[in-house]
Amino acid sequence: RKEVEQDPGPFNVPEGATVAFNCTYSNSASQSFFWYRQDCRKEPKLLMSVYSSGNEDGRFTAQLNRASQYISLLIRDSKLSDSATYLCVVTPLSGGYNKLIFGAGTRLAVHP
Amino acid sequence: EPEVTQTPSHQVTQMGQEVILRCVPISNHLYFYWYRQILGQKVEFLVSFYNNEISEKSEIFDDQFSVERPDGSNFTLKIRSTKLEDSAMYFCASSEEGLGKTQYFGPGTRLLVL
């Protein structure tokens, strides 16, 4: 089983749409959770950390369910500039708590 | 805003040659990392470095790889004898000390081994 699994995508949505990405992780001891964004041929950039209580940053809402080992990202009112690959990322508790484990990513294409 | 820088942006080399990829982490950061991303695949952890030594390395980081912080600013990844399968984008990252601290990535070096 992959350590971090994401929706395969791509998601093609019109501007203004709401889109949700899902992610599951296999290591129950995972400690920290993030969503990163990666534009084509660019470096990953942190979009937001994910907290147990859920958190929101503008149009973006992240949720974490530790019991189900499930993470989600909701994007409301999609913009053309949201087009990118969204990476679900976890860090393990053991073996180096700062190592980032990446999912393969879900590609989002927002069209006019 | 402080950022991680990497040089070169692109490197083409012949199989069997040695390459050195260079990174300048954010100045007050204490943890340094290398990741790689083969075209079309996910980002993979290679190695983390703290207090002038490797704190963790992945199975990918075998004896042909080494890291060094030769001075107070640079952090390098050396591949001694490159293979075709080493062709990838190599990202350097740095973070402050502490659990869950954000890792900031450099723009990457695209390595092509012929």
mmCIF file of C-alpha atoms in Angstrom:
data_model
loop_
_atom_site.group_PDB
_atom_site.id
_atom_site.type_symbol
_atom_site.label_atom_id
_atom_site.label_comp_id
_atom_site.label_asym_id
_atom_site.label_seq_id
_atom_site.Cartn_x
_atom_site.Cartn_y
_atom_site.Cartn_z
ATOM 1 C CA ARG A 1 0.000 0.000 0.000
ATOM 2 C CA LYS A 2 1.315 3.441 -0.889
ATOM 3 C CA GLU A 3 2.231 5.654 2.049
ATOM 4 C CA VAL A 4 0.131 8.535 0.729
ATOM 5 C CA GLU A 5 -2.598 8.029 -1.849
ATOM 6 C CA GLN A 6 -4.508 10.715 -3.667
ATOM 7 C CA ASP A 7 -7.310 10.992 -6.195
ATOM 8 C CA PRO A 8 -5.686 10.376 -9.562
ATOM 9 C CA GLY A 9 -7.255 13.361 -11.341
ATOM 10 C CA PRO A 10 -7.088 15.369 -13.459
ATOM 11 C CA PHE A 11 -9.968 17.528 -12.318
ATOM 12 C CA ASN A 12 -11.243 19.863 -15.019
ATOM 13 C CA VAL A 13 -13.584 22.467 -13.551
ATOM 14 C CA PRO A 14 -15.008 25.834 -14.650
ATOM 15 C CA GLU A 15 -14.127 29.036 -12.869
ATOM 16 C CA GLY A 16 -16.207 29.490 -9.753
ATOM 17 C CA ALA A 17 -16.639 25.772 -9.112
ATOM 18 C CA THR A 18 -16.013 24.061 -5.802
ATOM 19 C CA VAL A 19 -13.614 21.145 -5.959
ATOM 20 C CA ALA A 20 -12.560 18.638 -3.319
ATOM 21 C CA PHE A 21 -9.420 16.543 -3.143
ATOM 22 C CA ASN A 22 -9.028 13.481 -0.975
ATOM 23 C CA CYS A 23 -5.976 11.786 0.431
ATOM 24 C CA THR A 24 -5.345 8.765 2.622
ATOM 25 C CA TYR A 25 -2.170 7.822 4.453
ATOM 26 C CA SER A 26 -1.046 4.440 5.655
ATOM 27 C CA ASN A 27 1.113 5.247 8.676
ATOM 28 C CA SER A 28 -1.129 5.840 11.669
ATOM 29 C CA ALA A 29 1.826 7.367 13.496
ATOM 30 C CA SER A 30 2.042 10.224 11.015
ATOM 31 C CA GLN A 31 2.436 13.449 12.884
ATOM 32 C CA SER A 32 2.048 16.451 10.611
ATOM 33 C CA PHE A 33 -0.035 16.999 7.526
ATOM 34 C CA PHE A 34 0.154 19.486 4.710
ATOM 35 C CA TRP A 35 -1.149 20.412 1.323
ATOM 36 C CA TYR A 36 1.484 21.670 -1.090
ATOM 37 C CA ARG A 37 0.903 23.110 -4.517
ATOM 38 C CA GLN A 38 3.194 22.431 -7.453
ATOM 39 C CA ASP A 39 3.043 24.311 -10.722
ATOM 40 C CA CYS A 40 4.384 22.620 -13.833
ATOM 41 C CA ARG A 41 8.161 22.092 -13.575
ATOM 42 C CA LYS A 42 8.355 24.195 -10.417
ATOM 43 C CA GLU A 43 9.113 23.479 -6.792
ATOM 44 C CA PRO A 44 6.426 22.434 -4.300
ATOM 45 C CA LYS A 45 5.095 25.335 -2.258
ATOM 46 C CA LEU A 46 3.220 25.036 0.995
ATOM 47 C CA LEU A 47 -0.454 25.790 0.577
ATOM 48 C CA MET A 48 -1.529 25.066 4.119
ATOM 49 C CA SER A 49 -0.911 22.893 7.111
ATOM 50 C CA VAL A 50 -3.749 20.609 8.185
ATOM 51 C CA TYR A 51 -4.866 20.502 11.805
ATOM 52 C CA SER A 52 -7.048 17.991 13.590
ATOM 53 C CA SER A 53 -9.755 20.553 14.148
ATOM 54 C CA GLY A 54 -9.814 21.498 10.485
ATOM 55 C CA ASN A 55 -8.668 24.845 9.229
ATOM 56 C CA GLU A 56 -9.535 27.404 6.622
ATOM 57 C CA ASP A 57 -7.499 29.922 4.680
ATOM 58 C CA GLY A 58 -9.646 32.085 2.457
ATOM 59 C CA ARG A 59 -11.155 29.855 -0.228
ATOM 60 C CA PHE A 60 -9.261 26.798 0.992
ATOM 61 C CA THR A 61 -10.456 24.441 3.726
ATOM 62 C CA ALA A 62 -8.505 21.443 4.960
ATOM 63 C CA GLN A 63 -9.815 18.616 7.105
ATOM 64 C CA LEU A 64 -8.060 15.772 8.901
ATOM 65 C CA ASN A 65 -9.639 12.570 10.173
ATOM 66 C CA ARG A 66 -6.990 10.678 12.137
ATOM 67 C CA ALA A 67 -9.276 7.703 12.808
ATOM 68 C CA SER A 68 -9.820 7.173 9.083
ATOM 69 C CA GLN A 69 -6.324 8.389 8.157
ATOM 70 C CA TYR A 70 -7.939 10.725 5.680
ATOM 71 C CA ILE A 71 -7.133 14.288 4.650
ATOM 72 C CA SER A 72 -9.157 16.553 2.398
ATOM 73 C CA LEU A 73 -8.807 19.897 0.687
ATOM 74 C CA LEU A 74 -11.760 21.951 -0.494
ATOM 75 C CA ILE A 75 -11.323 24.833 -2.889
ATOM 76 C CA ARG A 76 -14.264 27.175 -3.272
ATOM 77 C CA ASP A 77 -14.829 29.670 -6.073
ATOM 78 C CA SER A 78 -12.036 28.252 -8.219
ATOM 79 C CA LYS A 79 -9.823 30.713 -10.073
ATOM 80 C CA LEU A 80 -7.809 30.150 -13.235
ATOM 81 C CA SER A 81 -4.708 30.655 -11.094
ATOM 82 C CA ASP A 82 -5.646 27.626 -8.984
ATOM 83 C CA SER A 83 -4.648 25.379 -11.881
ATOM 84 C CA ALA A 84 -1.783 23.279 -10.526
ATOM 85 C CA THR A 85 -1.009 19.903 -8.992
ATOM 86 C CA TYR A 86 -2.017 19.571 -5.353
ATOM 87 C CA LEU A 87 0.226 17.388 -3.235
ATOM 88 C CA CYS A 88 -0.871 15.709 -0.030
ATOM 89 C CA VAL A 89 2.099 15.470 2.335
ATOM 90 C CA VAL A 90 2.614 13.793 5.713
ATOM 91 C CA THR A 91 5.510 13.499 8.109
ATOM 92 C CA PRO A 92 6.086 10.321 10.110
ATOM 93 C CA LEU A 93 6.473 10.392 13.866
ATOM 94 C CA SER A 94 9.344 7.943 13.904
ATOM 95 C CA GLY A 95 12.482 7.806 11.818
ATOM 96 C CA GLY A 96 12.892 11.524 11.424
ATOM 97 C CA TYR A 97 9.929 13.702 12.074
ATOM 98 C CA ASN A 98 10.881 16.249 9.473
ATOM 99 C CA LYS A 99 10.923 13.918 6.477
ATOM 100 C CA LEU A 100 8.116 14.785 4.069
ATOM 101 C CA ILE A 101 6.247 11.926 2.406
ATOM 102 C CA PHE A 102 4.490 13.098 -0.738
ATOM 103 C CA GLY A 103 1.503 11.747 -2.545
ATOM 104 C CA ALA A 104 1.625 11.585 -6.315
ATOM 105 C CA GLY A 105 -0.572 14.661 -6.576
ATOM 106 C CA THR A 106 -3.894 15.551 -8.121
ATOM 107 C CA ARG A 107 -3.889 17.829 -11.105
ATOM 108 C CA LEU A 108 -6.460 20.613 -11.240
ATOM 109 C CA ALA A 109 -7.292 22.511 -14.418
ATOM 110 C CA VAL A 110 -9.649 25.460 -14.050
ATOM 111 C CA HIS A 111 -11.073 26.718 -17.325
ATOM 112 C CA PRO A 112 -12.954 29.922 -18.186
ATOM 113 C CA GLU B 1 11.270 37.269 1.543
ATOM 114 C CA PRO B 2 14.150 34.856 2.165
ATOM 115 C CA GLU B 3 14.331 31.959 -0.249
ATOM 116 C CA VAL B 4 16.295 28.826 -0.989
ATOM 117 C CA THR B 5 18.458 29.083 -4.080
ATOM 118 C CA GLN B 6 19.940 26.303 -6.182
ATOM 119 C CA THR B 7 22.585 26.127 -8.878
ATOM 120 C CA PRO B 8 22.766 25.179 -11.626
ATOM 121 C CA SER B 9 19.190 25.269 -12.845
ATOM 122 C CA HIS B 10 20.002 22.630 -15.464
ATOM 123 C CA GLN B 11 22.846 20.127 -15.699
ATOM 124 C CA VAL B 12 23.556 17.692 -18.500
ATOM 125 C CA THR B 13 26.167 15.030 -17.858
ATOM 126 C CA GLN B 14 27.448 11.780 -19.258
ATOM 127 C CA MET B 15 26.753 8.511 -17.482
ATOM 128 C CA GLY B 16 29.512 7.733 -15.007
ATOM 129 C CA GLN B 17 30.461 11.362 -14.411
ATOM 130 C CA GLU B 18 30.331 13.072 -11.054
ATOM 131 C CA VAL B 19 27.970 15.966 -10.485
ATOM 132 C CA ILE B 20 27.639 18.409 -7.611
ATOM 133 C CA LEU B 21 24.361 20.198 -7.058
ATOM 134 C CA ARG B 22 24.507 23.297 -4.933
ATOM 135 C CA CYS B 23 21.992 24.905 -2.614
ATOM 136 C CA VAL B 24 21.963 27.948 -0.381
ATOM 137 C CA PRO B 25 19.351 27.378 2.343
ATOM 138 C CA ILE B 26 17.549 30.157 4.184
ATOM 139 C CA SER B 27 20.097 31.675 6.534
ATOM 140 C CA ASN B 28 18.532 31.007 9.947
ATOM 141 C CA HIS B 29 17.380 27.485 9.094
ATOM 142 C CA LEU B 30 19.024 24.503 10.745
ATOM 143 C CA TYR B 31 17.555 21.543 8.847
ATOM 144 C CA PHE B 32 18.458 20.871 5.236
ATOM 145 C CA TYR B 33 17.021 18.349 2.828
ATOM 146 C CA TRP B 34 17.344 16.951 -0.650
ATOM 147 C CA TYR B 35 14.402 15.534 -2.564
ATOM 148 C CA ARG B 36 14.150 14.346 -6.115
ATOM 149 C CA GLN B 37 11.321 14.094 -8.609
ATOM 150 C CA ILE B 38 11.629 11.882 -11.659
ATOM 151 C CA LEU B 39 9.578 13.288 -14.528
ATOM 152 C CA GLY B 40 5.927 12.390 -14.094
ATOM 153 C CA GLN B 41 6.454 10.862 -10.667
ATOM 154 C CA LYS B 42 6.070 11.981 -7.085
ATOM 155 C CA VAL B 43 8.540 13.950 -5.029
ATOM 156 C CA GLU B 44 10.776 11.560 -3.053
ATOM 157 C CA PHE B 45 12.818 12.221 0.078
ATOM 158 C CA LEU B 46 16.548 11.576 -0.264
ATOM 159 C CA VAL B 47 18.263 12.858 2.862
ATOM 160 C CA SER B 48 17.996 15.224 5.801
ATOM 161 C CA PHE B 49 20.965 16.982 7.383
ATOM 162 C CA TYR B 50 21.275 18.623 10.766
ATOM 163 C CA ASN B 51 24.162 19.745 12.922
ATOM 164 C CA ASN B 52 26.661 18.799 10.215
ATOM 165 C CA GLU B 53 25.564 15.230 9.872
ATOM 166 C CA ILE B 54 22.950 13.153 8.107
ATOM 167 C CA SER B 55 19.906 12.696 10.341
ATOM 168 C CA GLU B 56 18.053 10.381 7.993
ATOM 169 C CA LYS B 57 18.400 8.992 4.487
ATOM 170 C CA SER B 58 16.164 6.994 2.195
ATOM 171 C CA GLU B 59 16.883 3.773 0.338
ATOM 172 C CA ILE B 60 17.511 5.860 -2.759
ATOM 173 C CA PHE B 61 20.441 7.603 -1.054
ATOM 174 C CA ASP B 62 23.014 4.891 -1.602
ATOM 175 C CA ASP B 63 26.810 5.034 -1.554
ATOM 176 C CA GLN B 64 26.998 7.046 -4.761
ATOM 177 C CA PHE B 65 25.320 9.985 -3.028
ATOM 178 C CA SER B 66 26.861 12.278 -0.454
ATOM 179 C CA VAL B 67 25.981 15.601 1.121
ATOM 180 C CA GLU B 68 28.137 18.273 2.589
ATOM 181 C CA ARG B 69 27.924 21.693 4.126
ATOM 182 C CA PRO B 70 31.358 22.952 3.125
ATOM 183 C CA ASP B 71 30.904 26.431 4.597
ATOM 184 C CA GLY B 72 28.327 28.418 6.490
ATOM 185 C CA SER B 73 26.007 28.930 3.561
ATOM 186 C CA ASN B 74 26.214 26.165 0.956
ATOM 187 C CA PHE B 75 24.683 22.699 1.101
ATOM 188 C CA THR B 76 25.709 20.306 -1.660
ATOM 189 C CA LEU B 77 24.582 16.987 -3.070
ATOM 190 C CA LYS B 78 27.207 14.958 -4.880
ATOM 191 C CA ILE B 79 26.461 12.032 -7.149
ATOM 192 C CA ARG B 80 29.732 10.208 -7.725
ATOM 193 C CA SER B 81 29.009 8.112 -10.783
ATOM 194 C CA THR B 82 25.769 9.116 -12.412
ATOM 195 C CA LYS B 83 23.384 6.600 -13.932
ATOM 196 C CA LEU B 84 20.660 7.149 -16.506
ATOM 197 C CA GLU B 85 18.053 6.671 -13.798
ATOM 198 C CA ASP B 86 19.481 9.593 -11.818
ATOM 199 C CA SER B 87 17.874 11.924 -14.356
ATOM 200 C CA ALA B 88 15.383 13.940 -12.336
ATOM 201 C CA MET B 89 14.640 17.284 -10.762
ATOM 202 C CA TYR B 90 16.530 17.668 -7.505
ATOM 203 C CA PHE B 91 15.044 19.976 -4.911
ATOM 204 C CA CYS B 92 16.835 21.352 -1.893
ATOM 205 C CA ALA B 93 14.745 22.427 1.087
ATOM 206 C CA SER B 94 15.375 23.954 4.479
ATOM 207 C CA SER B 95 13.411 24.471 7.655
ATOM 208 C CA GLU B 96 13.693 25.795 11.154
ATOM 209 C CA GLU B 97 14.193 23.314 13.952
ATOM 210 C CA GLY B 98 11.062 21.745 15.381
ATOM 211 C CA LEU B 99 8.257 19.351 14.632
ATOM 212 C CA GLY B 100 6.091 20.255 11.680
ATOM 213 C CA LYS B 101 8.074 23.312 10.675
ATOM 214 C CA THR B 102 7.490 24.390 7.099
ATOM 215 C CA GLN B 103 10.046 23.212 4.595
ATOM 216 C CA TYR B 104 10.856 25.790 1.960
ATOM 217 C CA PHE B 105 11.937 24.418 -1.375
ATOM 218 C CA GLY B 106 14.414 25.797 -3.853
ATOM 219 C CA PRO B 107 13.571 26.019 -7.559
ATOM 220 C CA GLY B 108 15.363 22.769 -8.297
ATOM 221 C CA THR B 109 18.157 21.539 -10.530
ATOM 222 C CA ARG B 110 17.085 19.525 -13.548
ATOM 223 C CA LEU B 111 19.678 16.795 -14.073
ATOM 224 C CA LEU B 112 19.846 14.905 -17.333
ATOM 225 C CA VAL B 113 22.187 11.941 -17.573
ATOM 226 C CA LEU B 114 22.996 10.796 -21.098
#
